[in-house]
PDB file of C-alpha atoms in Angstrom:
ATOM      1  CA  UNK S   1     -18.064 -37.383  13.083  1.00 41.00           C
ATOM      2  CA  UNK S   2     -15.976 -34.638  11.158  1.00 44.00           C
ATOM      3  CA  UNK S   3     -12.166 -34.341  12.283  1.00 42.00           C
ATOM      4  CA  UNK S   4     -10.985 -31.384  12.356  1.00 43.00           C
ATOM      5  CA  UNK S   5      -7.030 -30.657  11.855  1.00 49.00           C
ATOM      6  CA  UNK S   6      -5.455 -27.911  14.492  1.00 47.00           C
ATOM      7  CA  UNK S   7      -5.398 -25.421  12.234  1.00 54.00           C
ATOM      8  CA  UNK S   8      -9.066 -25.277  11.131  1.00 54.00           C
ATOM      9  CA  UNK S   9      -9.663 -24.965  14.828  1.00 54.00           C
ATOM     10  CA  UNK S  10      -7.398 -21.865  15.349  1.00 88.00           C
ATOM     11  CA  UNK S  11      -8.689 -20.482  12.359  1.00 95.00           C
ATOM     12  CA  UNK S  12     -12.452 -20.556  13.649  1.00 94.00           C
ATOM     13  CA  UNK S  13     -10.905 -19.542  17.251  1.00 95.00           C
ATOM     14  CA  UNK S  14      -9.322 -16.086  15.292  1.00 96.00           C
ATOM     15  CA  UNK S  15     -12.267 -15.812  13.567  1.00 96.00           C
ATOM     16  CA  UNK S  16     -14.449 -15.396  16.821  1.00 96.00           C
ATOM     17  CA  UNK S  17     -11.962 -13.418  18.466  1.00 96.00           C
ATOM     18  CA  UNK S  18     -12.076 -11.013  15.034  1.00 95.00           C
ATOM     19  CA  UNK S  19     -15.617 -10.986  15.311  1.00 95.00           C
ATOM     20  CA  UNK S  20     -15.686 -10.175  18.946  1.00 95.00           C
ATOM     21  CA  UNK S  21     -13.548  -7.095  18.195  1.00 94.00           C
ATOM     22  CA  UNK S  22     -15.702  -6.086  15.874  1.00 92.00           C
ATOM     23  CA  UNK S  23     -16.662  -2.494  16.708  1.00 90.00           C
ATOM     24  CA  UNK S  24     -19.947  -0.429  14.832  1.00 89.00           C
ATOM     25  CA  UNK S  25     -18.172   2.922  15.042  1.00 88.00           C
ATOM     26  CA  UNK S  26     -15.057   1.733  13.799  1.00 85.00           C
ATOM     27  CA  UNK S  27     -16.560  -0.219  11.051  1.00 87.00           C
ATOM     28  CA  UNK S  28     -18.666   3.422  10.042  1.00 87.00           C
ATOM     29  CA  UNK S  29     -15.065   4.666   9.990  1.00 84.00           C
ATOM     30  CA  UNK S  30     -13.685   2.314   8.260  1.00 78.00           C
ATOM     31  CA  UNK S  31     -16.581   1.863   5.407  1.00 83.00           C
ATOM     32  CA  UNK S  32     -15.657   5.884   4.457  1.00 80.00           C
ATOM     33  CA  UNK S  33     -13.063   4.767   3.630  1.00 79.00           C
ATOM     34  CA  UNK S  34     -14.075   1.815   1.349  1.00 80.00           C
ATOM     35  CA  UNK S  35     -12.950  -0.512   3.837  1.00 81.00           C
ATOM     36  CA  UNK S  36     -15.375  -3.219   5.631  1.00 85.00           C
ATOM     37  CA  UNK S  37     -14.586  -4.031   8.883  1.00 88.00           C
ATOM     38  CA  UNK S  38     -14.469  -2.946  12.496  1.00 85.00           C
ATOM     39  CA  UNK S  39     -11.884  -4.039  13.809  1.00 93.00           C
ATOM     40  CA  UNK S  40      -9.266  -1.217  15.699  1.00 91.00           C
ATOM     41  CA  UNK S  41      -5.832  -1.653  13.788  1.00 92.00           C
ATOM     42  CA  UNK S  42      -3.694  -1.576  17.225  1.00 94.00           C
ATOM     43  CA  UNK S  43      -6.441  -4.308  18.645  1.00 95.00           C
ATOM     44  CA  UNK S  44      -5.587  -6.170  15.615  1.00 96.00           C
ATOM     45  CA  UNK S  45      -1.634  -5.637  15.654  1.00 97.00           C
ATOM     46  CA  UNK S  46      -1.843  -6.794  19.462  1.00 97.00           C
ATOM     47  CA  UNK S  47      -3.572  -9.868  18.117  1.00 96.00           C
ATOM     48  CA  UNK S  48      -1.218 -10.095  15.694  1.00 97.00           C
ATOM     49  CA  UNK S  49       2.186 -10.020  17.922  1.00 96.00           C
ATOM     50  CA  UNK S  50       0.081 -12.555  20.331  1.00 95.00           C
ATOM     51  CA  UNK S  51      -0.042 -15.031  17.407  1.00 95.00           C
ATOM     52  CA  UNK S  52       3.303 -14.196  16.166  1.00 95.00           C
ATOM     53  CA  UNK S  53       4.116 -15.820  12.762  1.00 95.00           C
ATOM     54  CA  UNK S  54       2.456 -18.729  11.492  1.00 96.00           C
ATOM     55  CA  UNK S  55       1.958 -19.205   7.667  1.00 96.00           C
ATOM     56  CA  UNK S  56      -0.319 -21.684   7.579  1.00 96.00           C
ATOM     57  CA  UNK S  57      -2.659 -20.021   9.493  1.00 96.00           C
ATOM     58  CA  UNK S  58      -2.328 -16.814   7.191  1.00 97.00           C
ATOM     59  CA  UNK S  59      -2.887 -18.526   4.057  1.00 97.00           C
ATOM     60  CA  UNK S  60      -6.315 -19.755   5.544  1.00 97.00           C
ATOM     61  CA  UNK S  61      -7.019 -16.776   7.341  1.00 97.00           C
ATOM     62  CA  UNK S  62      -6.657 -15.022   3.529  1.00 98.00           C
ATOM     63  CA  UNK S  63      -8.411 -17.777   2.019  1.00 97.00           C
ATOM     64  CA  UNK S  64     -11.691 -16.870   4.191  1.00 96.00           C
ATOM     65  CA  UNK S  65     -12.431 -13.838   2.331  1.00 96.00           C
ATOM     66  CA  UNK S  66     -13.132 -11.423   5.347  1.00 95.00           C
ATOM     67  CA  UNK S  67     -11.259  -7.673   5.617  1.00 95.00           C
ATOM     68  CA  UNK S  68     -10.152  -8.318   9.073  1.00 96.00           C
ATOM     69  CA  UNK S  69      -8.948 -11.517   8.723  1.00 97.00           C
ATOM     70  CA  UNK S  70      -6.999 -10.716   5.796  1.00 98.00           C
ATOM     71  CA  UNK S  71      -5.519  -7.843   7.415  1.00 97.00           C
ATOM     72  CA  UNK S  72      -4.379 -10.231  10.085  1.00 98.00           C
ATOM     73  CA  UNK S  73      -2.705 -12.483   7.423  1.00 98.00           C
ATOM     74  CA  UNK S  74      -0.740 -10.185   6.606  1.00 98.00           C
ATOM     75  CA  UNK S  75       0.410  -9.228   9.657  1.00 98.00           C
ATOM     76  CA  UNK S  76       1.401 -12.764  10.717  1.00 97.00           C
ATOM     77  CA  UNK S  77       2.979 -14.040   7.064  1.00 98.00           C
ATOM     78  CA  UNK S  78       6.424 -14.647   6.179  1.00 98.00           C
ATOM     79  CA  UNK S  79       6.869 -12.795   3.136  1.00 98.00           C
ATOM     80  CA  UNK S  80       9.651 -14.279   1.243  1.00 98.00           C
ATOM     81  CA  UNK S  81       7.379 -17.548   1.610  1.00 98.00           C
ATOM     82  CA  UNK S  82       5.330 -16.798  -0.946  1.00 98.00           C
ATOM     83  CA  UNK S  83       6.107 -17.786  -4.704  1.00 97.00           C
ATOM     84  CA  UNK S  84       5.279 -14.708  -7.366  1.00 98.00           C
ATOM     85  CA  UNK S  85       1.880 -16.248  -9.294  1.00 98.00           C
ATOM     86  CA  UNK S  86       0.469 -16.286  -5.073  1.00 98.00           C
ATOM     87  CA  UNK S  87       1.123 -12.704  -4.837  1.00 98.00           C
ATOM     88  CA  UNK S  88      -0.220 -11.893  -8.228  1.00 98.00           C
ATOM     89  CA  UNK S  89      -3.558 -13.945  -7.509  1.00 98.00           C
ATOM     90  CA  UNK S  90      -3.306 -11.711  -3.970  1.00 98.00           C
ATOM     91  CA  UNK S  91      -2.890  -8.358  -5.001  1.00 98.00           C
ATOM     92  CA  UNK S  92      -6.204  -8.969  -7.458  1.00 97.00           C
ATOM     93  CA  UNK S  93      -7.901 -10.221  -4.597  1.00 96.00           C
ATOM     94  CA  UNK S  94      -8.012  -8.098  -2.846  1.00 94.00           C
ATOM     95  CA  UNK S  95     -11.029  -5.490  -2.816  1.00 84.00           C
ATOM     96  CA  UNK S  96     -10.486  -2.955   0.110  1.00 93.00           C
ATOM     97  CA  UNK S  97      -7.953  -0.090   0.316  1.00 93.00           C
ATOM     98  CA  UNK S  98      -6.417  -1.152   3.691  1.00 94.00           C
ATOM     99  CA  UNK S  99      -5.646  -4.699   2.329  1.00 96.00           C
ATOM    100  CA  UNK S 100      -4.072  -3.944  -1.176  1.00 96.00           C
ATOM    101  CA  UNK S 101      -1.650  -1.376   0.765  1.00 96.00           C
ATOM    102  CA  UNK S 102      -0.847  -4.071   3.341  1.00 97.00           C
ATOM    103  CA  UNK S 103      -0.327  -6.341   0.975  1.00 98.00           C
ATOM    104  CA  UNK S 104       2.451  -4.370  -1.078  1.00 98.00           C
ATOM    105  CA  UNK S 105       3.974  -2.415   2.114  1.00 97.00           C
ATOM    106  CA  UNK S 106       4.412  -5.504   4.251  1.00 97.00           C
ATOM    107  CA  UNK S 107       4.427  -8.544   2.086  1.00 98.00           C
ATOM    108  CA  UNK S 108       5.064  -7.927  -1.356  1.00 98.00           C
ATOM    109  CA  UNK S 109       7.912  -4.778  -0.603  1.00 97.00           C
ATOM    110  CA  UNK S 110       9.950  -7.589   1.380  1.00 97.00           C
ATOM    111  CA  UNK S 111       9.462 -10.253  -1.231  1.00 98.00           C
ATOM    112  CA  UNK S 112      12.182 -11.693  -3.637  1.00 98.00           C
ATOM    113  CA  UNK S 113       9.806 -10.873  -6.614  1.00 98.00           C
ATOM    114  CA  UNK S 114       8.996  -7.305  -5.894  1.00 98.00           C
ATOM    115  CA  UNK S 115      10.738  -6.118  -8.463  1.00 98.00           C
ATOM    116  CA  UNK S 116       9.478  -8.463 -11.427  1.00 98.00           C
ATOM    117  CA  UNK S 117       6.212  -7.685 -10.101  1.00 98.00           C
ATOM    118  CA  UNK S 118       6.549  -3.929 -10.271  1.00 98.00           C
ATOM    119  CA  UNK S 119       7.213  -4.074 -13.811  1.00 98.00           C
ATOM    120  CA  UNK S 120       4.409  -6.562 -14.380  1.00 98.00           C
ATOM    121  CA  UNK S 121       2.008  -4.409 -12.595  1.00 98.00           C
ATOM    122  CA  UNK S 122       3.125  -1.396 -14.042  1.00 97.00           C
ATOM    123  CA  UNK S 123       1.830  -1.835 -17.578  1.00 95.00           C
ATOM    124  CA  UNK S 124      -0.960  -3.959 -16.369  1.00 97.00           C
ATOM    125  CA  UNK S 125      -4.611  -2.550 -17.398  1.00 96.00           C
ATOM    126  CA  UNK S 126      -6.135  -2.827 -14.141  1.00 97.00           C
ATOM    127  CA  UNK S 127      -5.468   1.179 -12.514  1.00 97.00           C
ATOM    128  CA  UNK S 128      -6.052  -0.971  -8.881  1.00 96.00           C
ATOM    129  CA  UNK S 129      -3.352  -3.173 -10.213  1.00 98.00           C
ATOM    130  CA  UNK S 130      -1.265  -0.704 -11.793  1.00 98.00           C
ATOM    131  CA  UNK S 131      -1.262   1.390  -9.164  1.00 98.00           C
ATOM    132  CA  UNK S 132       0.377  -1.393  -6.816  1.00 98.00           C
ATOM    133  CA  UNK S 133       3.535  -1.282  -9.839  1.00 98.00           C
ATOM    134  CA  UNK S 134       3.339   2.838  -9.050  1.00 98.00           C
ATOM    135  CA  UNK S 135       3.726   1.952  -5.061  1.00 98.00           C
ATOM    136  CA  UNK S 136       6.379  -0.459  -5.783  1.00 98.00           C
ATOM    137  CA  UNK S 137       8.217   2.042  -7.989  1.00 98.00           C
ATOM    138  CA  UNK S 138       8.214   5.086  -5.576  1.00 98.00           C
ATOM    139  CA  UNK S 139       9.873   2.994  -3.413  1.00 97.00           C
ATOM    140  CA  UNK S 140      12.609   2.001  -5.853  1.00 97.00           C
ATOM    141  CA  UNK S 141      13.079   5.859  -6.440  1.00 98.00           C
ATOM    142  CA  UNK S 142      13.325   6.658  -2.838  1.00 96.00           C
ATOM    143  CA  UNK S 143      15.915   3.462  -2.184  1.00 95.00           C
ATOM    144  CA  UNK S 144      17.207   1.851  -5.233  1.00 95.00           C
ATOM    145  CA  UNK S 145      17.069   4.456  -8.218  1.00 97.00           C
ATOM    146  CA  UNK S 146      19.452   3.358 -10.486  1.00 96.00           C
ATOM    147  CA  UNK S 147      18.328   1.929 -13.605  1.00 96.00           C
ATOM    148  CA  UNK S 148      14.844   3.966 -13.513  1.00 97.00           C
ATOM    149  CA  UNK S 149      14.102   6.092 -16.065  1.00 98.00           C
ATOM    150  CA  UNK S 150      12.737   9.228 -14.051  1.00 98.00           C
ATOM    151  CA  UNK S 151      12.202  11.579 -16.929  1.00 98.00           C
ATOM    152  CA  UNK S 152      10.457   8.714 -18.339  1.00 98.00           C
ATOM    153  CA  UNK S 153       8.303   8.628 -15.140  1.00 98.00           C
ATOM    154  CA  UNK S 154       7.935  12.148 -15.326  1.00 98.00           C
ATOM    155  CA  UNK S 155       6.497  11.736 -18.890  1.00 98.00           C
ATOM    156  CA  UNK S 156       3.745   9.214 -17.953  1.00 98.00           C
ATOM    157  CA  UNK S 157       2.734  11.437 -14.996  1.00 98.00           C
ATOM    158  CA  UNK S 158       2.169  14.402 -16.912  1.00 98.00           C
ATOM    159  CA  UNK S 159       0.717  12.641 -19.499  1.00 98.00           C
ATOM    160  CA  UNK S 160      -1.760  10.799 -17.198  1.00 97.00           C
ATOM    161  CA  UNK S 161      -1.804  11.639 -13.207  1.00 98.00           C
ATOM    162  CA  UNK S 162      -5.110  14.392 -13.955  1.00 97.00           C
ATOM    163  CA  UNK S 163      -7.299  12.235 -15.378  1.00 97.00           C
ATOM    164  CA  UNK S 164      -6.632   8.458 -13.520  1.00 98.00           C
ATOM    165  CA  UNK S 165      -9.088   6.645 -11.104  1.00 96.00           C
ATOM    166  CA  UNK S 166      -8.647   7.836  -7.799  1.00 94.00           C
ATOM    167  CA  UNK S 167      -6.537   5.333  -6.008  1.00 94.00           C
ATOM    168  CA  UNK S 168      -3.428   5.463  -9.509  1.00 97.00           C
ATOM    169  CA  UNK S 169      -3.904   9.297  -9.269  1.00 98.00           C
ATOM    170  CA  UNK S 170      -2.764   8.942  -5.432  1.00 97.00           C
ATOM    171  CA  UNK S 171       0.093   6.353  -6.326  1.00 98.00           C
ATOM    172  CA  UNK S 172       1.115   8.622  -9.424  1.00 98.00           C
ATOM    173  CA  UNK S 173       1.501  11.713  -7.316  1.00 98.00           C
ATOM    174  CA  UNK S 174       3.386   9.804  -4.398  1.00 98.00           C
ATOM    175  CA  UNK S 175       5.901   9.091  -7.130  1.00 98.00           C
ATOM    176  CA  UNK S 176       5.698  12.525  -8.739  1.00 98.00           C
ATOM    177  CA  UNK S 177       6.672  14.160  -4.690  1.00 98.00           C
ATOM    178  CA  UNK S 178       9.391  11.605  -4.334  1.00 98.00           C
ATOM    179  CA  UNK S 179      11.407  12.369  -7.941  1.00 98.00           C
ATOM    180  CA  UNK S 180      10.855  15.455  -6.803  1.00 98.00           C
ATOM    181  CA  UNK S 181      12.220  15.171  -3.269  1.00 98.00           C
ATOM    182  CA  UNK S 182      15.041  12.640  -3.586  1.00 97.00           C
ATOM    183  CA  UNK S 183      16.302  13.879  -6.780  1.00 97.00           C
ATOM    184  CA  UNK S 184      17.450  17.385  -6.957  1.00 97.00           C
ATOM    185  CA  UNK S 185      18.167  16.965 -10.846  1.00 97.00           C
ATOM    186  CA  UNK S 186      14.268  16.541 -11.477  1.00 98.00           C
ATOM    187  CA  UNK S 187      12.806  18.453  -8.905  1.00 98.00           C
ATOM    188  CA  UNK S 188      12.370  21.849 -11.169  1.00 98.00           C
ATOM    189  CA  UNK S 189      10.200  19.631 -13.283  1.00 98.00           C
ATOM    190  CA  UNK S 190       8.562  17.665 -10.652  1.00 98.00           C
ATOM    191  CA  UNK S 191       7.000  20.901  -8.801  1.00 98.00           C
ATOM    192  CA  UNK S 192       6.200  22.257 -12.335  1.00 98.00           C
ATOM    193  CA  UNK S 193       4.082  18.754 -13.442  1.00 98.00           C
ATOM    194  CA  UNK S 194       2.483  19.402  -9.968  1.00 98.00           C
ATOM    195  CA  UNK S 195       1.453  23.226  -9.837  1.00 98.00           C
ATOM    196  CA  UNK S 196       0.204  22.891 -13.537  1.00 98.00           C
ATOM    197  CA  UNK S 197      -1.999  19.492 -12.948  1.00 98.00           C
ATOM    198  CA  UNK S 198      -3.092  20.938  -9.337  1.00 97.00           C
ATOM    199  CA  UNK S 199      -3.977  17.135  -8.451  1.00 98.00           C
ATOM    200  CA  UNK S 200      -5.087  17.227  -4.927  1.00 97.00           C
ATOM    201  CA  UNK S 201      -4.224  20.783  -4.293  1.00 96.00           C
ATOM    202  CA  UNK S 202      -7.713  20.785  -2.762  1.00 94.00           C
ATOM    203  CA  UNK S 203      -7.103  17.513  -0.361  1.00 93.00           C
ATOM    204  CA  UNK S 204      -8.088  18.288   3.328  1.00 92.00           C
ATOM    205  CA  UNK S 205      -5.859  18.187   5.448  1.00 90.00           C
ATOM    206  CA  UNK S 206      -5.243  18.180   9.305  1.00 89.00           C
ATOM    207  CA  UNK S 207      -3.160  20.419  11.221  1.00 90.00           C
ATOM    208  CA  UNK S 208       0.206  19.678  11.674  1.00 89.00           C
ATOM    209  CA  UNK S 209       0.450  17.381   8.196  1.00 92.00           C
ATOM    210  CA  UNK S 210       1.984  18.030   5.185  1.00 94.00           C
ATOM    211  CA  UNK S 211      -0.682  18.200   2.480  1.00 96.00           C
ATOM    212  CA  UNK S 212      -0.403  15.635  -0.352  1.00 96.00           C
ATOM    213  CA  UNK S 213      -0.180  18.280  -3.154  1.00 98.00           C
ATOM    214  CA  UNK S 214       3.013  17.660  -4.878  1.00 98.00           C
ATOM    215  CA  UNK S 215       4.531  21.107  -4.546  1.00 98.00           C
ATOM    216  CA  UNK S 216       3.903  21.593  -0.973  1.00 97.00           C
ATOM    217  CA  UNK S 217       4.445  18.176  -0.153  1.00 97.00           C
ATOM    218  CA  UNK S 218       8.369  18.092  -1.943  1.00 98.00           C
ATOM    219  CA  UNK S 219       9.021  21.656  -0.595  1.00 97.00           C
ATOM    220  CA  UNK S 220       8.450  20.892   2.917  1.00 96.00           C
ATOM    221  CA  UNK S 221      10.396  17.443   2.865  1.00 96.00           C
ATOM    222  CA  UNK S 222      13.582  19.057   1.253  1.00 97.00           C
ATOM    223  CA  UNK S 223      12.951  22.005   3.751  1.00 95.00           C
ATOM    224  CA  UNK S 224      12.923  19.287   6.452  1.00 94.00           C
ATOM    225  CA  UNK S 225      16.383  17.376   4.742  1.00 92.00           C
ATOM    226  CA  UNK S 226      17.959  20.417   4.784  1.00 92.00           C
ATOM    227  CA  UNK S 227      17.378  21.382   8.493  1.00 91.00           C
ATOM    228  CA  UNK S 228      18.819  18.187   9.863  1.00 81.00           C
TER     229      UNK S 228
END
């Protein structure tokens, strides 16, 4: 007879609970957005906080393969537990939007090796990859500019935001709006790079949010800064 340890048990226990979650209209939702699974985020966040934090189990929940589960990895991880070649293996792992922007806003973001990972992921050839060193860079801008070279930044945008792969495009503009909104110096520059490449001047968007085209996007932040 097979012994099983406590953990493989709670991991097929989560696994059933996932799977009873699992919603068709959510996951028809979800798969327009290139993600597959149908599982309601604040279902999964109360699952999450019921669980609380419990490495182990994340690392097998991640190991598993499935969206949701992952998802809920990440949401009950300790981030500074994992060593830099783990995240690395992680971030190339893993194949759905929701998960790769999970991974760097609430694991990798909090991790000792963010930033020797943003410059590693930066020049890597991947654009999913790279565009994790992009995320991890607009956040330096915004928090912990000094030592970036922005006009540098500036340089590759211009040179490259028009014609990347969807999801680097989206990172490379992020960056472009926040140069442009935290930095005063730049921002001339930054809303010129953005009326000239027009990238995502077309983007729907719903009422009452700020659309994602650069200009727009840094004129109504600073507007907003300014007000308070």
């Amino acid at each position: 007879m097979a012994v099983t340890t406590p953990t493989e048990t709670t991991v097929a226990e989560v696994m059933a609970e996932l799977a009873a979650l699992d919603d068709p209209k959510a996951r028809a939702v979800n798969e327009r957005h290139g993600d597959d699974h149908g599982v309601n985020l604040g279902k999964l966040r109360a699952l999450a906080k019921r669980l609380k934090t419990q490495q182990e189990l994340s690392c097998r929940l991640w190991e598993t393969g499935d969206t949701a589960a992952r998802l809920l990895a990440l949401l009950i991880c300790r981030p500074k537990a994992f060593d830099r070649d783990a995240l690395d293996a992680m971030l190339r792992e893993a194949r759905t939007p929701k998960v790769h922007d999970w991974l760097v806003n609430y694991v990798v973001k909090k991790n000792p090796h963010s930033e020797d990972l943003r410059q590693a992921w930066f020049a890597d050839p991947d654009p999913m990859v790279t565009s994790a060193g992009w995320a991890l860079t607009t956040e330096r801008v915004a928090k912990k500019p000094e030592g970036l070279d922005l006009a540098g930044l500036l340089d590759v945008i211009e040179a490259g935001m028009k014609d990347a792969p969807a999801r680097l495009q989206w990172a490379m503009n992020h960056c472009l709006a926040q140069i442009g909104i935290e930095h005063a110096d730049y921002r001339p520059r930054a809303l010129g790079i953005g009326e000239r490449l027009e990238v995502l001047k077309d983007y729907p968007t719903s009422p009452g949010c700020t659309s994602p085209f650069a200009p727009i996007w840094i004129t109504e932040m600073v507007r907003r800064q300014r007000a308070e």
